[in-house]
CSV table of C-alpha atoms and ligand atoms in Angstrom, one decimal:
chain,number,residue,atom,x,y,z
K,1,MET,CA,72.3,63.6,99.5
K,2,THR,CA,75.1,66.0,98.9
K,3,GLU,CA,78.6,64.9,99.5
K,4,THR,CA,80.2,66.0,102.8
K,5,LYS,CA,83.3,68.1,102.1
K,6,THR,CA,86.0,68.6,104.8
K,7,ALA,CA,87.3,72.1,103.8
K,8,GLN,CA,87.3,74.4,106.7
K,9,LEU,CA,86.6,78.1,107.0
K,10,ARG,CA,89.9,79.9,107.8
K,11,PRO,CA,90.7,83.6,108.4
K,12,ARG,CA,93.6,85.3,106.6
K,13,GLN,CA,96.9,84.1,108.0
K,14,ALA,CA,97.6,87.6,109.4
K,15,VAL,CA,94.4,87.5,111.4
K,16,GLU,CA,94.9,84.0,112.5
K,17,ARG,CA,98.3,84.9,114.0
K,18,MET,CA,97.0,87.9,116.0
K,19,GLY,CA,96.5,87.8,119.7
K,20,GLU,CA,93.1,89.0,121.2
K,21,TYR,CA,92.6,92.4,122.7
K,22,HIS,CA,90.0,92.6,125.4
K,23,PRO,CA,90.1,96.0,127.2
K,24,PRO,CA,88.3,95.6,130.6
K,25,LEU,CA,85.0,97.3,129.8
K,26,ALA,CA,82.6,95.3,131.9
K,27,GLY,CA,81.1,96.3,135.2
K,28,ARG,CA,82.2,100.0,135.2
K,29,GLU,CA,78.8,101.5,135.9
K,30,GLY,CA,78.5,103.4,139.2
K,31,LEU,CA,82.2,103.5,139.7
K,32,LEU,CA,84.6,106.4,139.2
K,33,ARG,CA,86.1,105.7,135.8
K,34,LEU,CA,89.8,106.7,136.0
K,35,ASP,CA,90.8,103.8,133.7
K,36,PHE,CA,90.1,104.8,130.1
K,37,ASN,CA,91.1,108.5,130.0
K,38,GLU,CA,87.5,109.5,129.3
K,39,ASN,CA,85.9,112.7,130.3
K,40,THR,CA,84.6,112.0,133.8
K,41,SER,CA,81.9,114.7,133.7
K,42,ALA,CA,79.5,115.1,130.8
K,43,PRO,CA,79.6,116.5,127.2
K,44,SER,CA,78.7,120.1,126.6
K,45,PRO,CA,75.0,120.9,127.5
K,46,ARG,CA,74.6,122.0,123.8
K,47,VAL,CA,75.5,118.6,122.6
K,48,LEU,CA,73.1,116.9,125.0
K,49,GLU,CA,70.3,119.3,123.9
K,50,ARG,CA,71.0,118.4,120.2
K,51,LEU,CA,70.9,114.7,121.0
K,52,ARG,CA,67.5,115.1,122.7
K,53,SER,CA,66.2,116.9,119.6
K,54,LEU,CA,67.1,114.2,117.1
K,55,SER,CA,64.1,113.8,114.7
K,56,ALA,CA,62.5,110.7,113.3
K,57,LEU,CA,63.8,111.7,109.9
K,58,GLU,CA,67.3,111.9,111.1
K,59,LEU,CA,67.0,108.4,112.4
K,60,THR,CA,65.2,106.8,109.5
K,61,LYS,CA,67.4,108.1,106.8
K,62,TYR,CA,71.0,107.1,106.1
K,63,PRO,CA,73.4,109.5,107.7
K,64,GLU,CA,75.1,112.1,105.4
K,65,ARG,CA,78.7,112.7,106.4
K,66,GLU,CA,79.5,115.5,104.0
K,67,PRO,CA,77.7,118.5,105.6
K,68,ALA,CA,79.3,117.7,109.0
K,69,GLU,CA,82.7,117.4,107.2
K,70,HIS,CA,82.2,120.9,105.8
K,71,ILE,CA,81.5,122.2,109.4
K,72,VAL,CA,84.8,120.6,110.6
K,73,ALA,CA,86.7,121.9,107.6
K,74,LYS,CA,85.5,125.4,108.2
K,75,HIS,CA,86.2,125.3,111.9
K,76,PHE,CA,89.8,124.2,111.4
K,77,GLY,CA,90.4,126.2,108.2
K,78,PHE,CA,90.9,123.3,105.9
K,79,PRO,CA,89.5,122.6,102.4
K,80,PRO,CA,86.8,119.9,102.8
K,81,ASP,CA,88.7,117.3,100.7
K,82,GLN,CA,91.3,117.2,103.4
K,83,VAL,CA,88.9,116.3,106.2
K,84,MET,CA,87.1,113.0,106.9
K,85,LEU,CA,84.9,112.1,109.8
K,86,THR,CA,85.4,108.5,111.1
K,87,ASN,CA,83.8,106.1,113.6
K,88,GLY,CA,86.3,107.1,116.2
K,89,VAL,CA,90.1,107.5,115.6
K,90,ASP,CA,90.1,103.7,115.8
K,91,GLU,CA,88.4,103.6,112.4
K,92,ALA,CA,90.8,106.2,111.0
K,93,ILE,CA,93.7,104.0,112.0
K,94,HIS,CA,92.0,101.0,110.4
K,95,LEU,CA,91.4,102.9,107.2
K,96,LEU,CA,95.0,104.0,107.0
K,97,THR,CA,96.4,100.5,107.5
K,98,SER,CA,93.9,98.9,105.1
K,99,THR,CA,94.4,101.6,102.5
K,100,PHE,CA,98.2,101.8,102.5
K,101,LEU,CA,99.6,98.5,103.8
K,102,ASP,CA,100.3,95.4,101.8
K,103,PRO,CA,101.5,92.2,103.6
K,104,GLY,CA,105.2,92.5,104.3
K,105,ASP,CA,105.2,96.3,104.3
K,106,GLU,CA,107.1,97.7,107.2
K,107,VAL,CA,105.6,99.6,110.1
K,108,ILE,CA,107.6,101.4,112.9
K,109,ILE,CA,106.0,101.7,116.3
K,110,ALA,CA,107.8,103.4,119.2
K,111,THR,CA,106.6,101.6,122.4
K,112,PRO,CA,104.9,101.7,124.7
K,113,THR,CA,102.0,103.4,122.9
K,114,PHE,CA,98.3,103.1,122.0
K,115,ALA,CA,97.5,99.4,121.2
K,116,MET,CA,95.4,100.0,118.0
K,117,TYR,CA,98.4,100.8,115.8
K,118,ASP,CA,100.0,97.4,116.4
K,119,ILE,CA,96.6,95.6,116.1
K,120,GLN,CA,95.7,97.1,112.8
K,121,ALA,CA,99.2,96.8,111.4
K,122,GLN,CA,99.1,93.1,112.3
K,123,ALA,CA,95.7,92.6,110.7
K,124,ALA,CA,97.1,94.1,107.5
K,125,GLY,CA,99.9,91.5,107.6
K,126,ALA,CA,102.6,94.2,107.9
K,127,THR,CA,106.1,93.5,109.4
K,128,ILE,CA,106.2,95.5,112.6
K,129,HIS,CA,109.4,97.0,114.0
K,130,ARG,CA,108.8,97.9,117.6
K,131,ILE,CA,111.2,100.4,119.1
K,132,ALA,CA,111.4,100.6,122.8
K,133,SER,CA,111.6,104.0,124.4
K,134,GLY,CA,114.2,104.5,127.2
K,135,ARG,CA,113.3,104.3,130.9
K,136,ASP,CA,112.2,108.0,130.8
K,137,PHE,CA,109.8,107.1,127.9
K,138,ALA,CA,111.1,110.0,125.7
K,139,PHE,CA,110.3,109.3,122.1
K,140,PRO,CA,113.2,107.2,120.6
K,141,PHE,CA,113.7,109.6,117.7
K,142,ALA,CA,117.2,108.5,116.6
K,143,ALA,CA,116.2,104.8,116.6
K,144,VAL,CA,113.1,105.4,114.7
K,145,MET,CA,115.0,107.4,112.0
K,146,GLN,CA,117.5,104.5,111.8
K,147,GLN,CA,114.8,101.9,111.3
K,148,ILE,CA,113.3,103.7,108.2
K,149,THR,CA,113.8,101.8,104.9
K,150,GLU,CA,112.2,102.0,101.4
K,151,ARG,CA,109.6,99.5,102.7
K,152,THR,CA,108.5,101.6,105.6
K,153,ARG,CA,104.9,102.5,105.0
K,154,PHE,CA,103.4,103.5,108.3
K,155,ILE,CA,104.8,105.4,111.4
K,156,PRO,CA,102.1,106.2,113.9
K,157,ILE,CA,103.1,108.8,116.6
K,158,ALA,CA,100.9,109.7,119.5
K,159,SER,CA,101.6,113.1,121.1
K,160,PRO,CA,100.8,113.3,124.0
K,161,ASN,CA,101.5,109.5,124.1
K,162,ASN,CA,99.3,107.0,125.8
K,163,PRO,CA,100.0,105.6,128.4
K,164,THR,CA,103.2,107.6,129.2
K,165,GLY,CA,102.0,111.2,128.8
K,166,ALA,CA,105.2,112.0,127.0
K,167,VAL,CA,105.1,114.4,123.9
K,168,VAL,CA,106.9,114.3,120.6
K,169,SER,CA,108.3,117.6,119.2
K,170,ARG,CA,107.1,119.0,115.9
K,171,ASP,CA,110.7,119.0,114.6
K,172,HIS,CA,110.9,115.2,115.2
K,173,ILE,CA,107.6,114.5,113.5
K,174,LEU,CA,108.5,116.6,110.5
K,175,ALA,CA,112.0,115.1,110.3
K,176,ILE,CA,110.5,111.6,110.2
K,177,ALA,CA,108.0,112.6,107.6
K,178,ALA,CA,110.8,114.0,105.4
K,179,ALA,CA,113.0,110.8,105.9
K,180,ALA,CA,110.1,108.5,104.9
K,181,PRO,CA,108.2,110.2,102.0
K,182,GLN,CA,106.8,106.8,101.0
K,183,ALA,CA,105.2,106.2,104.4
K,184,VAL,CA,102.1,107.4,106.1
K,185,ILE,CA,103.1,109.5,109.1
K,186,LEU,CA,100.2,109.6,111.6
K,187,ALA,CA,100.3,112.3,114.3
K,188,ASP,CA,97.7,111.1,116.8
K,189,GLU,CA,96.5,114.2,118.7
K,190,ALA,CA,93.7,112.5,120.7
K,191,TYR,CA,95.0,114.4,123.8
K,192,TYR,CA,95.9,117.6,121.9
K,193,HIS,CA,93.8,119.9,124.2
K,194,PHE,CA,95.6,118.9,127.4
K,195,HIS,CA,99.0,119.9,125.9
K,196,GLY,CA,98.3,122.4,123.2
K,197,GLU,CA,101.0,121.6,120.6
K,198,THR,CA,100.0,120.4,117.2
K,199,VAL,CA,101.2,119.7,113.7
K,200,LEU,CA,97.8,120.3,112.2
K,201,ARG,CA,98.9,123.3,110.2
K,202,ASP,CA,101.8,121.2,108.6
K,203,VAL,CA,99.2,119.0,106.8
K,204,ALA,CA,99.0,121.8,104.2
K,205,THR,CA,102.7,121.4,103.2
K,206,VAL,CA,103.8,117.8,104.2
K,207,PRO,CA,102.5,115.4,101.6
K,208,ASN,CA,102.6,112.3,103.8
K,209,LEU,CA,101.4,113.7,107.1
K,210,PHE,CA,98.0,112.8,108.6
K,211,VAL,CA,96.6,114.2,111.9
K,212,VAL,CA,93.8,112.6,113.9
K,213,ARG,CA,91.6,114.2,116.6
K,214,THR,CA,88.9,112.4,118.6
K,215,PHE,CA,85.6,113.5,120.3
K,216,SER,CA,86.2,110.7,122.9
K,217,LYS,CA,88.3,112.6,125.3
K,218,VAL,CA,87.9,116.4,126.0
K,219,TYR,CA,84.5,116.5,124.3
K,220,GLY,CA,83.1,113.6,126.4
K,221,LEU,CA,81.7,111.6,123.5
K,222,ALA,CA,83.5,108.3,123.7
K,223,GLY,CA,80.2,106.4,123.5
K,224,LEU,CA,79.2,108.1,120.2
K,225,ARG,CA,82.4,107.0,118.3
K,226,LEU,CA,83.5,110.1,116.4
K,227,GLY,CA,86.9,111.0,115.1
K,228,VAL,CA,88.3,113.2,112.4
K,229,ILE,CA,91.3,112.7,110.1
K,230,PHE,CA,93.1,115.5,108.3
K,231,GLY,CA,95.4,114.7,105.4
K,232,PRO,CA,96.7,115.6,102.0
K,233,ALA,CA,93.9,115.8,99.4
K,234,ASP,CA,95.2,113.1,97.1
K,235,PRO,CA,95.8,110.3,99.6
K,236,MET,CA,92.5,111.2,101.4
K,237,ARG,CA,90.6,110.2,98.2
K,238,PHE,CA,91.9,106.6,98.8
K,239,LEU,CA,90.7,106.6,102.4
K,240,ARG,CA,87.2,107.7,101.2
K,241,LYS,CA,87.2,104.9,98.7
K,242,ALA,CA,88.0,102.4,101.4
K,243,ALA,CA,85.4,103.7,103.9
K,244,SER,CA,81.7,103.0,104.1
K,245,PRO,CA,79.7,106.1,103.1
K,246,TYR,CA,77.7,105.6,106.3
K,247,ASN,CA,80.6,105.0,108.7
K,248,VAL,CA,79.5,107.8,111.1
K,249,ASN,CA,76.0,107.5,112.6
K,250,ALA,CA,73.4,110.3,112.5
K,251,ALA,CA,73.6,111.0,116.3
K,252,ALA,CA,77.3,111.5,116.1
K,253,LEU,CA,77.1,113.7,113.0
K,254,ALA,CA,74.5,115.9,114.7
K,255,CYS,CA,76.8,116.6,117.6
K,256,VAL,CA,79.8,117.8,115.5
K,257,GLN,CA,78.7,121.4,115.3
K,258,PRO,CA,77.6,122.0,118.9
K,259,ALA,CA,80.7,120.2,120.2
K,260,LEU,CA,83.0,122.3,118.2
K,261,GLU,CA,81.1,125.5,118.8
K,262,ASP,CA,81.0,125.3,122.6
K,263,GLU,CA,84.6,126.4,123.1
K,264,ALA,CA,83.8,127.7,126.6
K,265,TYR,CA,83.0,124.1,127.6
K,266,VAL,CA,86.3,122.8,126.2
K,267,ARG,CA,88.2,125.6,128.0
K,268,TRP,CA,86.5,124.7,131.2
K,269,TYR,CA,87.3,121.0,131.0
K,270,VAL,CA,90.9,121.6,130.0
K,271,GLU,CA,91.3,123.8,133.0
K,272,GLU,CA,89.9,121.1,135.2
K,273,ILE,CA,92.4,118.7,133.8
K,274,HIS,CA,95.4,121.0,134.3
K,275,TYR,CA,94.3,121.6,137.9
K,276,SER,CA,93.6,117.9,138.5
K,277,ARG,CA,96.9,116.7,137.0
K,278,ALA,CA,98.9,119.0,139.3
K,279,LEU,CA,96.8,117.8,142.2
K,280,LEU,CA,97.6,114.1,141.4
K,281,GLU,CA,101.2,114.9,140.7
K,282,THR,CA,101.6,116.6,144.1
K,283,ALA,CA,99.9,113.6,145.8
K,284,LEU,CA,102.2,111.1,144.0
K,285,VAL,CA,105.3,113.0,145.1
K,286,ASP,CA,104.0,113.1,148.7
K,287,LEU,CA,103.2,109.4,148.6
K,288,ALA,CA,106.6,108.6,147.1
K,289,VAL,CA,105.0,106.8,144.1
K,290,PRO,CA,107.4,106.8,141.1
K,291,HIS,CA,105.6,108.3,138.1
K,292,TRP,CA,106.3,110.0,134.8
K,293,PRO,CA,105.6,113.6,134.0
K,294,SER,CA,102.4,113.8,131.9
K,295,HIS,CA,101.1,116.3,129.4
K,296,SER,CA,97.8,114.6,129.2
K,297,ASN,CA,94.7,113.6,131.3
K,298,TYR,CA,96.4,110.6,133.0
K,299,ILE,CA,99.6,109.8,134.9
K,300,LEU,CA,101.5,106.5,134.6
K,301,MET,CA,102.7,105.3,138.0
K,302,HIS,CA,105.2,102.5,138.9
K,303,ILE,CA,103.6,100.4,141.7
K,304,GLY,CA,105.8,97.3,141.3
K,305,ASP,CA,104.8,93.7,142.0
K,306,ARG,CA,101.6,94.6,143.9
K,307,PHE,CA,100.0,96.5,141.0
K,308,GLN,CA,97.0,94.2,140.7
K,309,GLU,CA,96.4,94.3,144.5
K,310,LEU,CA,96.3,98.1,144.2
K,311,ILE,CA,93.9,98.0,141.3
K,312,ASP,CA,91.6,95.5,143.2
K,313,HIS,CA,91.7,97.6,146.4
K,314,MET,CA,90.9,100.7,144.5
K,315,ARG,CA,87.9,99.0,142.8
K,316,SER,CA,86.6,98.0,146.1
K,317,ARG,CA,86.7,101.7,147.0
K,318,GLY,CA,84.8,102.5,143.9
K,319,VAL,CA,87.7,103.8,141.7
K,320,LEU,CA,88.8,102.1,138.5
K,321,LEU,CA,92.4,102.3,137.4
K,322,ARG,CA,94.1,100.6,134.4
K,323,SER,CA,96.9,98.1,134.6
K,324,ARG,CA,99.6,98.8,132.0
K,325,ASN,CA,101.7,95.9,133.3
K,326,THR,CA,101.8,94.1,130.0
K,327,ASP,CA,102.9,97.1,127.9
K,328,PRO,CA,106.5,97.0,126.8
K,329,GLY,CA,108.7,98.5,129.5
K,330,CYS,CA,105.8,99.0,131.8
K,331,ALA,CA,106.0,96.0,134.2
K,332,GLY,CA,104.3,96.9,137.5
K,333,CYS,CA,102.8,100.1,136.0
K,334,VAL,CA,99.3,101.5,136.6
K,335,ARG,CA,97.7,104.4,134.7
K,336,MET,CA,95.4,106.7,136.5
K,337,SER,CA,93.2,109.2,134.6
K,338,VAL,CA,92.3,112.6,135.9
K,339,GLY,CA,89.0,114.3,135.5
K,340,THR,CA,87.1,117.1,137.1
K,341,ARG,CA,88.8,118.3,140.3
K,342,GLU,CA,86.1,116.7,142.4
K,343,ASP,CA,86.5,113.3,140.7
K,344,THR,CA,90.3,113.5,140.9
K,345,GLN,CA,90.2,114.5,144.5
K,346,GLN,CA,88.0,111.4,145.2
K,347,GLY,CA,90.5,109.3,143.3
K,348,ILE,CA,93.4,110.7,145.3
K,349,THR,CA,91.7,110.1,148.6
K,350,ALA,CA,91.1,106.5,147.6
K,351,LEU,CA,94.7,106.1,146.5
K,352,ARG,CA,96.0,107.4,149.8
K,353,ALA,CA,93.8,105.1,151.8
K,354,THR,CA,94.7,102.1,149.6
K,355,LEU,CA,98.5,102.6,149.7
K,356,LYS,CA,98.3,102.9,153.5
K,357,GLU,CA,96.1,99.9,153.9
K,358,MET,CA,98.4,97.9,151.7
K,359,GLN,CA,101.5,99.2,153.6
K,360,TRP,CA,102.8,99.7,150.2
K,361,GLN,CA,106.5,100.6,149.8
K,362,LYS,CA,108.3,102.1,146.9
K,363,PRO,CA,109.7,99.3,144.6
K,364,LYS,CA,113.4,98.9,144.7
Y,401,PLP,C1,91.7,107.3,123.4
Y,401,PLP,C2,92.7,107.3,122.2
Y,401,PLP,C3,92.2,107.5,121.0
Y,401,PLP,C4,90.7,107.7,120.7
Y,401,PLP,O1,90.2,106.8,119.9
Y,401,PLP,P1,88.6,106.8,119.5
Y,401,PLP,O2,88.5,105.6,118.7
Y,401,PLP,O3,88.4,108.1,118.8
Y,401,PLP,O4,87.8,106.7,120.8
Y,401,PLP,C5,93.1,107.6,119.9
Y,401,PLP,N1,94.4,107.6,120.1
Y,401,PLP,C6,94.9,107.5,121.3
Y,401,PLP,C7,96.4,107.5,121.5
Y,401,PLP,C8,94.1,107.3,122.4
Y,401,PLP,O5,94.6,107.1,123.6
């Protein structure tokens, strides 16, 4: 008989301390998904065709990331060593935090914003300084600048920001990068297409600037998990070291070229979003629902105490919305994505009926 030992399996302290993050992904089939800012239509037909043509060989052999990275590099006019494909932007964020953060390093996050920055910084054991945006959700530039110290190692900035739809100017991003040369500055351009401003070209000259783009939003490929990170050549070497050589699957890699090439598809979907966003904006003004101006494919609204009732009623009418009630500064807020004009019109019709049925009144 072996002796029974009482030692217990324990995670790292940083992981043990973390909260759990469970986005509401269950039971979304057959409903109009205006809750995750996904494309509500379909990817480019060229992408679908390529997926249908996947060969047995492509599936049996390990995926090779490099040829697809060359396609991306060429498309964006970058040297290949400054481009890396990832398993969604989520993996890019994870790679940045695991490559550049030691426990106790400082991270600055302007809130509210995308949850994954905070989650990955926590997992790395970093000290997180969360800076609240004002009531208008403008990026708190001065406060971020003030928080920078020698120990600051990571400043993620989403523009357009999720869930607010606010944007951060190029001047502000570059000023932050210059003030914190020892820190990774991440410009998250997941929603770039819906706004059109970018710092991608600045990657060539700013030695600590990284830019990420995703195939989950405008390209309609959230299910494939595909993202791309652009960064200075030297630091990118470390990211590659930290990543699995097979991090992006063969189906996703096969879609890179047709997705990037079908620019007419992207233009069409961006036009749909611009039209739909104006439609929702007009409806919210008409319904007297307080909301924030958005440069993206969603609008954040302030519903007040009855936010959950609204979400439940909308679900019973077949439309999913996302509560942002627990985000900093967002009590009583609900985010509604926009999609094709047809889908957005359906969402607005349901919203009108729901607010009426609830006899909802503008919160004081
Ligand atoms: C949706 C979203 C992403 C996309 O992440 P993927 O992992 O590529 O799906 C990245 N950043 C922000 C701010 C987002 O809202």
